[in-house]
PDB file of C-alpha atoms in Angstrom:
ATOM      1  CA  UNK V   1     -13.732   3.215  22.211  1.00 64.00           C
ATOM      2  CA  UNK V   2     -15.528   5.132  19.388  1.00 81.00           C
ATOM      3  CA  UNK V   3     -13.403   6.513  16.992  1.00 93.00           C
ATOM      4  CA  UNK V   4     -13.133   9.840  15.016  1.00 96.00           C
ATOM      5  CA  UNK V   5     -16.572  10.195  12.977  1.00 96.00           C
ATOM      6  CA  UNK V   6     -17.224  12.842  10.423  1.00 97.00           C
ATOM      7  CA  UNK V   7     -20.481  14.117   9.202  1.00 97.00           C
ATOM      8  CA  UNK V   8     -21.751  14.016   6.580  1.00 97.00           C
ATOM      9  CA  UNK V   9     -19.920  10.918   4.946  1.00 96.00           C
ATOM     10  CA  UNK V  10     -21.161  13.567   1.863  1.00 96.00           C
ATOM     11  CA  UNK V  11     -22.282  16.660   0.291  1.00 97.00           C
ATOM     12  CA  UNK V  12     -22.783  17.707  -3.025  1.00 97.00           C
ATOM     13  CA  UNK V  13     -24.163  21.773  -3.268  1.00 97.00           C
ATOM     14  CA  UNK V  14     -24.564  24.560  -5.680  1.00 97.00           C
ATOM     15  CA  UNK V  15     -21.380  27.455  -6.280  1.00 96.00           C
ATOM     16  CA  UNK V  16     -22.155  29.760  -3.660  1.00 96.00           C
ATOM     17  CA  UNK V  17     -23.740  27.338  -1.176  1.00 97.00           C
ATOM     18  CA  UNK V  18     -23.003  26.982   2.364  1.00 97.00           C
ATOM     19  CA  UNK V  19     -21.986  23.861   3.950  1.00 97.00           C
ATOM     20  CA  UNK V  20     -20.882  22.477   7.562  1.00 98.00           C
ATOM     21  CA  UNK V  21     -19.258  20.264   8.237  1.00 98.00           C
ATOM     22  CA  UNK V  22     -19.073  18.502  11.440  1.00 98.00           C
ATOM     23  CA  UNK V  23     -16.468  16.180  13.287  1.00 98.00           C
ATOM     24  CA  UNK V  24     -16.664  14.692  16.449  1.00 97.00           C
ATOM     25  CA  UNK V  25     -13.205  13.388  18.210  1.00 96.00           C
ATOM     26  CA  UNK V  26     -12.316  10.445  20.324  1.00 95.00           C
ATOM     27  CA  UNK V  27     -13.250  12.214  23.821  1.00 93.00           C
ATOM     28  CA  UNK V  28     -10.426  13.159  25.925  1.00 92.00           C
ATOM     29  CA  UNK V  29      -8.529  13.839  22.656  1.00 93.00           C
ATOM     30  CA  UNK V  30      -7.790  18.269  23.033  1.00 93.00           C
ATOM     31  CA  UNK V  31      -5.853  17.614  19.800  1.00 93.00           C
ATOM     32  CA  UNK V  32      -8.405  18.495  16.562  1.00 95.00           C
ATOM     33  CA  UNK V  33      -6.270  19.150  13.207  1.00 95.00           C
ATOM     34  CA  UNK V  34      -8.883  19.606  10.160  1.00 97.00           C
ATOM     35  CA  UNK V  35      -7.264  18.813   6.504  1.00 96.00           C
ATOM     36  CA  UNK V  36      -8.125  18.713   3.361  1.00 95.00           C
ATOM     37  CA  UNK V  37      -7.200  16.235   0.256  1.00 92.00           C
ATOM     38  CA  UNK V  38      -8.114  18.312  -3.283  1.00 88.00           C
ATOM     39  CA  UNK V  39      -8.464  15.037  -7.011  1.00 79.00           C
ATOM     40  CA  UNK V  40      -6.627  12.886  -5.602  1.00 73.00           C
ATOM     41  CA  UNK V  41      -3.616  15.082  -4.552  1.00 82.00           C
ATOM     42  CA  UNK V  42      -1.760  16.172  -1.197  1.00 86.00           C
ATOM     43  CA  UNK V  43      -3.271  15.689   2.279  1.00 91.00           C
ATOM     44  CA  UNK V  44      -3.105  19.180   3.757  1.00 93.00           C
ATOM     45  CA  UNK V  45      -3.434  21.267   6.770  1.00 93.00           C
ATOM     46  CA  UNK V  46      -5.760  22.748   7.192  1.00 95.00           C
ATOM     47  CA  UNK V  47      -6.226  23.587  11.463  1.00 93.00           C
ATOM     48  CA  UNK V  48      -5.414  22.820  14.870  1.00 94.00           C
ATOM     49  CA  UNK V  49      -7.245  23.459  17.735  1.00 94.00           C
ATOM     50  CA  UNK V  50      -6.448  22.809  21.015  1.00 93.00           C
ATOM     51  CA  UNK V  51      -8.973  22.844  23.257  1.00 94.00           C
ATOM     52  CA  UNK V  52     -11.096  25.270  22.203  1.00 94.00           C
ATOM     53  CA  UNK V  53      -7.915  27.633  21.301  1.00 94.00           C
ATOM     54  CA  UNK V  54      -7.233  27.773  17.394  1.00 93.00           C
ATOM     55  CA  UNK V  55      -3.482  27.072  17.900  1.00 90.00           C
ATOM     56  CA  UNK V  56      -2.312  27.239  13.972  1.00 90.00           C
ATOM     57  CA  UNK V  57      -4.745  28.771  11.612  1.00 91.00           C
ATOM     58  CA  UNK V  58      -2.367  28.552   8.809  1.00 89.00           C
ATOM     59  CA  UNK V  59      -3.201  26.314   6.639  1.00 91.00           C
ATOM     60  CA  UNK V  60      -7.507  27.935   5.980  1.00 93.00           C
ATOM     61  CA  UNK V  61      -7.258  28.910   2.902  1.00 90.00           C
ATOM     62  CA  UNK V  62      -9.318  32.373   2.393  1.00 91.00           C
ATOM     63  CA  UNK V  63     -12.021  34.084   4.749  1.00 92.00           C
ATOM     64  CA  UNK V  64     -14.962  31.790   3.121  1.00 96.00           C
ATOM     65  CA  UNK V  65     -13.741  29.214   6.082  1.00 97.00           C
ATOM     66  CA  UNK V  66     -14.753  29.490   9.255  1.00 97.00           C
ATOM     67  CA  UNK V  67     -13.980  26.876  11.764  1.00 97.00           C
ATOM     68  CA  UNK V  68     -15.428  25.831  15.854  1.00 96.00           C
ATOM     69  CA  UNK V  69     -14.465  24.161  18.516  1.00 96.00           C
ATOM     70  CA  UNK V  70     -17.107  25.683  21.048  1.00 85.00           C
ATOM     71  CA  UNK V  71     -16.661  23.719  24.014  1.00 87.00           C
ATOM     72  CA  UNK V  72     -12.928  21.388  22.995  1.00 85.00           C
ATOM     73  CA  UNK V  73     -15.318  19.276  21.881  1.00 92.00           C
ATOM     74  CA  UNK V  74     -16.970  18.761  18.987  1.00 96.00           C
ATOM     75  CA  UNK V  75     -16.017  20.869  15.246  1.00 98.00           C
ATOM     76  CA  UNK V  76     -17.071  22.593  12.621  1.00 98.00           C
ATOM     77  CA  UNK V  77     -15.355  23.639   9.207  1.00 98.00           C
ATOM     78  CA  UNK V  78     -18.510  26.255   7.843  1.00 98.00           C
ATOM     79  CA  UNK V  79     -17.438  26.727   4.208  1.00 97.00           C
ATOM     80  CA  UNK V  80     -19.426  29.839   3.208  1.00 96.00           C
ATOM     81  CA  UNK V  81     -19.873  30.584  -0.236  1.00 96.00           C
ATOM     82  CA  UNK V  82     -18.435  27.918  -1.021  1.00 96.00           C
ATOM     83  CA  UNK V  83     -16.804  27.792  -4.927  1.00 96.00           C
ATOM     84  CA  UNK V  84     -16.178  25.185  -7.288  1.00 96.00           C
ATOM     85  CA  UNK V  85     -12.050  24.728  -6.055  1.00 94.00           C
ATOM     86  CA  UNK V  86     -13.176  23.555  -2.659  1.00 96.00           C
ATOM     87  CA  UNK V  87     -14.507  20.288  -3.511  1.00 96.00           C
ATOM     88  CA  UNK V  88     -12.778  17.399  -2.002  1.00 95.00           C
ATOM     89  CA  UNK V  89     -12.176  15.216   0.842  1.00 95.00           C
ATOM     90  CA  UNK V  90     -12.452  16.684   4.033  1.00 97.00           C
ATOM     91  CA  UNK V  91     -10.123  15.186   6.976  1.00 97.00           C
ATOM     92  CA  UNK V  92     -10.532  15.822  10.354  1.00 97.00           C
ATOM     93  CA  UNK V  93      -7.935  14.146  12.469  1.00 96.00           C
ATOM     94  CA  UNK V  94      -7.693  14.109  16.754  1.00 95.00           C
ATOM     95  CA  UNK V  95      -4.740  13.322  18.574  1.00 92.00           C
ATOM     96  CA  UNK V  96      -4.662  13.187  22.582  1.00 88.00           C
ATOM     97  CA  UNK V  97      -1.247  14.892  22.856  1.00 82.00           C
ATOM     98  CA  UNK V  98       0.669  16.811  19.728  1.00 78.00           C
ATOM     99  CA  UNK V  99       0.376  14.399  17.364  1.00 73.00           C
ATOM    100  CA  UNK V 100       4.224  15.353  15.864  1.00 73.00           C
ATOM    101  CA  UNK V 101       5.760  12.765  18.041  1.00 71.00           C
ATOM    102  CA  UNK V 102       2.473  10.245  18.917  1.00 74.00           C
ATOM    103  CA  UNK V 103      -0.711   8.882  16.191  1.00 85.00           C
ATOM    104  CA  UNK V 104      -2.280  11.329  14.862  1.00 91.00           C
ATOM    105  CA  UNK V 105      -5.857   9.212  14.564  1.00 94.00           C
ATOM    106  CA  UNK V 106      -7.886  10.030  11.203  1.00 95.00           C
ATOM    107  CA  UNK V 107     -11.572   9.984  10.631  1.00 96.00           C
ATOM    108  CA  UNK V 108     -13.566   8.558   7.430  1.00 94.00           C
ATOM    109  CA  UNK V 109     -13.792  12.425   6.036  1.00 96.00           C
ATOM    110  CA  UNK V 110     -16.847  14.427   4.167  1.00 97.00           C
ATOM    111  CA  UNK V 111     -16.714  14.346   1.016  1.00 96.00           C
ATOM    112  CA  UNK V 112     -17.807  18.010  -0.664  1.00 97.00           C
ATOM    113  CA  UNK V 113     -19.124  17.893  -4.135  1.00 97.00           C
ATOM    114  CA  UNK V 114     -19.070  21.596  -4.851  1.00 97.00           C
ATOM    115  CA  UNK V 115     -21.073  22.227  -8.433  1.00 96.00           C
TER     116      UNK V 115
ATOM    117  CA  UNK W   1       8.589  26.297   0.594  1.00 67.00           C
ATOM    118  CA  UNK W   2       7.262  23.003   2.028  1.00 76.00           C
ATOM    119  CA  UNK W   3       7.520  19.700  -0.430  1.00 88.00           C
ATOM    120  CA  UNK W   4       7.453  16.442   0.217  1.00 93.00           C
ATOM    121  CA  UNK W   5       8.589  14.285  -2.968  1.00 95.00           C
ATOM    122  CA  UNK W   6       7.447  10.246  -3.204  1.00 96.00           C
ATOM    123  CA  UNK W   7       6.678   7.965  -6.512  1.00 96.00           C
ATOM    124  CA  UNK W   8       3.715   8.503  -7.221  1.00 95.00           C
ATOM    125  CA  UNK W   9       2.899   4.399  -8.139  1.00 96.00           C
ATOM    126  CA  UNK W  10       4.007   1.609  -7.468  1.00 97.00           C
ATOM    127  CA  UNK W  11       3.493  -2.221  -8.534  1.00 97.00           C
ATOM    128  CA  UNK W  12       4.790  -5.229  -6.410  1.00 97.00           C
ATOM    129  CA  UNK W  13       3.625  -8.949  -6.092  1.00 97.00           C
ATOM    130  CA  UNK W  14       2.668 -11.260  -3.147  1.00 97.00           C
ATOM    131  CA  UNK W  15       4.912 -11.508  -1.451  1.00 97.00           C
ATOM    132  CA  UNK W  16       7.163  -9.696  -2.790  1.00 97.00           C
ATOM    133  CA  UNK W  17       9.170  -6.141  -0.542  1.00 97.00           C
ATOM    134  CA  UNK W  18       8.659  -2.947  -1.775  1.00 97.00           C
ATOM    135  CA  UNK W  19      10.518   0.348  -0.649  1.00 98.00           C
ATOM    136  CA  UNK W  20       8.872   4.086  -1.078  1.00 98.00           C
ATOM    137  CA  UNK W  21      11.229   6.793  -0.323  1.00 98.00           C
ATOM    138  CA  UNK W  22      10.341   9.853   0.826  1.00 97.00           C
ATOM    139  CA  UNK W  23      12.755  13.222   1.105  1.00 97.00           C
ATOM    140  CA  UNK W  24      11.713  16.129   1.643  1.00 95.00           C
ATOM    141  CA  UNK W  25      12.951  19.673   1.893  1.00 92.00           C
ATOM    142  CA  UNK W  26      10.890  22.495   5.100  1.00 85.00           C
ATOM    143  CA  UNK W  27      11.655  24.945   7.436  1.00 80.00           C
ATOM    144  CA  UNK W  28      12.115  22.236  10.878  1.00 82.00           C
ATOM    145  CA  UNK W  29      12.120  19.282  10.895  1.00 88.00           C
ATOM    146  CA  UNK W  30      10.812  17.666  13.917  1.00 89.00           C
ATOM    147  CA  UNK W  31       9.869  13.359  12.813  1.00 92.00           C
ATOM    148  CA  UNK W  32       8.792  11.583   9.557  1.00 94.00           C
ATOM    149  CA  UNK W  33       5.693   9.565  10.096  1.00 94.00           C
ATOM    150  CA  UNK W  34       3.587   7.506   7.738  1.00 96.00           C
ATOM    151  CA  UNK W  35       0.104   6.627   7.445  1.00 95.00           C
ATOM    152  CA  UNK W  36      -1.864   4.149   4.974  1.00 96.00           C
ATOM    153  CA  UNK W  37      -4.547   4.945   2.963  1.00 94.00           C
ATOM    154  CA  UNK W  38      -7.677   2.577   1.127  1.00 94.00           C
ATOM    155  CA  UNK W  39     -10.159   4.617  -1.304  1.00 89.00           C
ATOM    156  CA  UNK W  40     -12.735   5.528   0.257  1.00 86.00           C
ATOM    157  CA  UNK W  41     -10.471   5.281   4.072  1.00 90.00           C
ATOM    158  CA  UNK W  42      -9.937   7.105   6.386  1.00 92.00           C
ATOM    159  CA  UNK W  43      -5.897   7.302   6.753  1.00 93.00           C
ATOM    160  CA  UNK W  44      -4.471   5.039   9.244  1.00 94.00           C
ATOM    161  CA  UNK W  45      -0.535   5.584  11.443  1.00 93.00           C
ATOM    162  CA  UNK W  46       1.508   3.372  10.105  1.00 94.00           C
ATOM    163  CA  UNK W  47       4.947   4.282  12.160  1.00 92.00           C
ATOM    164  CA  UNK W  48       7.301   7.145  12.982  1.00 92.00           C
ATOM    165  CA  UNK W  49      10.226   7.819  12.849  1.00 94.00           C
ATOM    166  CA  UNK W  50      12.428  10.999  15.278  1.00 91.00           C
ATOM    167  CA  UNK W  51      15.516   9.773  14.946  1.00 93.00           C
ATOM    168  CA  UNK W  52      18.393   8.449  12.272  1.00 96.00           C
ATOM    169  CA  UNK W  53      17.838   4.466  11.519  1.00 96.00           C
ATOM    170  CA  UNK W  54      15.183   1.834  11.358  1.00 96.00           C
ATOM    171  CA  UNK W  55      12.050   1.321  13.238  1.00 93.00           C
ATOM    172  CA  UNK W  56      10.714  -1.491  12.746  1.00 92.00           C
ATOM    173  CA  UNK W  57       6.720  -3.066  13.150  1.00 88.00           C
ATOM    174  CA  UNK W  58       6.214  -6.491  11.735  1.00 91.00           C
ATOM    175  CA  UNK W  59       6.077  -6.458   8.254  1.00 95.00           C
ATOM    176  CA  UNK W  60       6.684  -2.685   8.086  1.00 95.00           C
ATOM    177  CA  UNK W  61      10.114  -0.627   9.215  1.00 96.00           C
ATOM    178  CA  UNK W  62      10.413   2.844   8.652  1.00 97.00           C
ATOM    179  CA  UNK W  63      13.758   4.515   7.733  1.00 97.00           C
ATOM    180  CA  UNK W  64      15.132   7.884   8.384  1.00 97.00           C
ATOM    181  CA  UNK W  65      18.307  10.338   7.123  1.00 97.00           C
ATOM    182  CA  UNK W  66      18.203  13.076   8.571  1.00 95.00           C
ATOM    183  CA  UNK W  67      21.126  15.029   7.099  1.00 94.00           C
ATOM    184  CA  UNK W  68      19.348  13.052   3.641  1.00 95.00           C
ATOM    185  CA  UNK W  69      16.129  14.406   4.278  1.00 95.00           C
ATOM    186  CA  UNK W  70      15.126  11.345   2.860  1.00 96.00           C
ATOM    187  CA  UNK W  71      12.800   8.436   4.840  1.00 97.00           C
ATOM    188  CA  UNK W  72      11.376   5.425   3.607  1.00 98.00           C
ATOM    189  CA  UNK W  73       8.841   2.684   3.760  1.00 98.00           C
ATOM    190  CA  UNK W  74       9.828  -0.720   3.714  1.00 98.00           C
ATOM    191  CA  UNK W  75       7.176  -3.615   3.340  1.00 97.00           C
ATOM    192  CA  UNK W  76       7.174  -6.471   3.558  1.00 96.00           C
ATOM    193  CA  UNK W  77       5.667  -9.994   2.303  1.00 97.00           C
ATOM    194  CA  UNK W  78       3.670  -8.409   0.545  1.00 97.00           C
ATOM    195  CA  UNK W  79      -0.220  -9.215   1.154  1.00 97.00           C
ATOM    196  CA  UNK W  80      -2.873  -7.798  -1.093  1.00 96.00           C
ATOM    197  CA  UNK W  81      -4.577  -6.150   1.253  1.00 96.00           C
ATOM    198  CA  UNK W  82      -1.561  -3.874   1.348  1.00 97.00           C
ATOM    199  CA  UNK W  83      -2.887  -2.345  -1.980  1.00 98.00           C
ATOM    200  CA  UNK W  84      -3.405   1.872  -0.688  1.00 97.00           C
ATOM    201  CA  UNK W  85      -2.132   4.533  -1.198  1.00 95.00           C
ATOM    202  CA  UNK W  86       1.038   5.612   2.385  1.00 97.00           C
ATOM    203  CA  UNK W  87       1.949   9.225   2.733  1.00 96.00           C
ATOM    204  CA  UNK W  88       4.698   9.958   4.599  1.00 96.00           C
ATOM    205  CA  UNK W  89       4.053  13.784   6.718  1.00 94.00           C
ATOM    206  CA  UNK W  90       6.673  15.583   8.000  1.00 93.00           C
ATOM    207  CA  UNK W  91       6.118  16.945  11.683  1.00 89.00           C
ATOM    208  CA  UNK W  92       7.596  20.175  12.498  1.00 84.00           C
ATOM    209  CA  UNK W  93       8.146  21.226  16.446  1.00 75.00           C
ATOM    210  CA  UNK W  94       5.089  24.474  16.566  1.00 69.00           C
ATOM    211  CA  UNK W  95       3.903  24.315  13.638  1.00 72.00           C
ATOM    212  CA  UNK W  96       1.607  21.197  11.731  1.00 81.00           C
ATOM    213  CA  UNK W  97       2.779  18.763   9.757  1.00 86.00           C
ATOM    214  CA  UNK W  98       3.119  18.825   5.679  1.00 90.00           C
ATOM    215  CA  UNK W  99       2.218  15.028   3.828  1.00 92.00           C
ATOM    216  CA  UNK W 100       3.624  14.074   0.431  1.00 93.00           C
ATOM    217  CA  UNK W 101       1.354  13.326  -2.659  1.00 93.00           C
ATOM    218  CA  UNK W 102       1.032   9.874  -1.547  1.00 94.00           C
ATOM    219  CA  UNK W 103       2.966   6.896  -3.141  1.00 96.00           C
ATOM    220  CA  UNK W 104      -0.181   4.220  -4.544  1.00 96.00           C
ATOM    221  CA  UNK W 105       0.546   0.608  -3.894  1.00 98.00           C
ATOM    222  CA  UNK W 106      -1.323  -2.382  -6.595  1.00 97.00           C
ATOM    223  CA  UNK W 107      -0.194  -5.440  -5.312  1.00 97.00           C
ATOM    224  CA  UNK W 108      -0.641  -8.133  -7.513  1.00 96.00           C
ATOM    225  CA  UNK W 109      -1.152 -11.456  -6.812  1.00 94.00           C
TER     226      UNK W 109
END
């Protein structure tokens, strides 16, 4: 069974540019989560999809971030325009049931550097 | 606010036992999970506690005391490959996860 995959693995962009991150969850997993880890600090929750619906987007920092999950399969996270403080590692995770009492499977992350 | 506290670093030698503590202060509590992350890698699930007590999975055990808002991860027979960051995370029903700042474990030969 393939794990969670993310693309790209690294992205270096300039302030003001746009970047789109992609996450492919494990097949059949309805729950998809986005997280961010900035400068070795804690892993911060961004949002949670159940199929194509946003269950919880309370962690999205501002309206420069837009997440979609059309068709309930893969998800994209767009940052537009990117700011310096957006640099960090963006993780995606998926789970079949809500991960609160189950394991969530993380992808390898996308390291975003905004210059 | 929501906060979890963990020691920032722990160092131990191969074969030893180490305990990584986690205290939490969150609105709502469903369970406490532990994740391991090697440098540059993806966090991987280690264990989950919803009820008070000890859960054992091989060399790793996790403990929870809900009344004390406290848990710990116990790693036995440490191996070099256990060098990694360890995160505790609180899940809250109807809400999502809050992760701790992570504890960097260094295992020395």
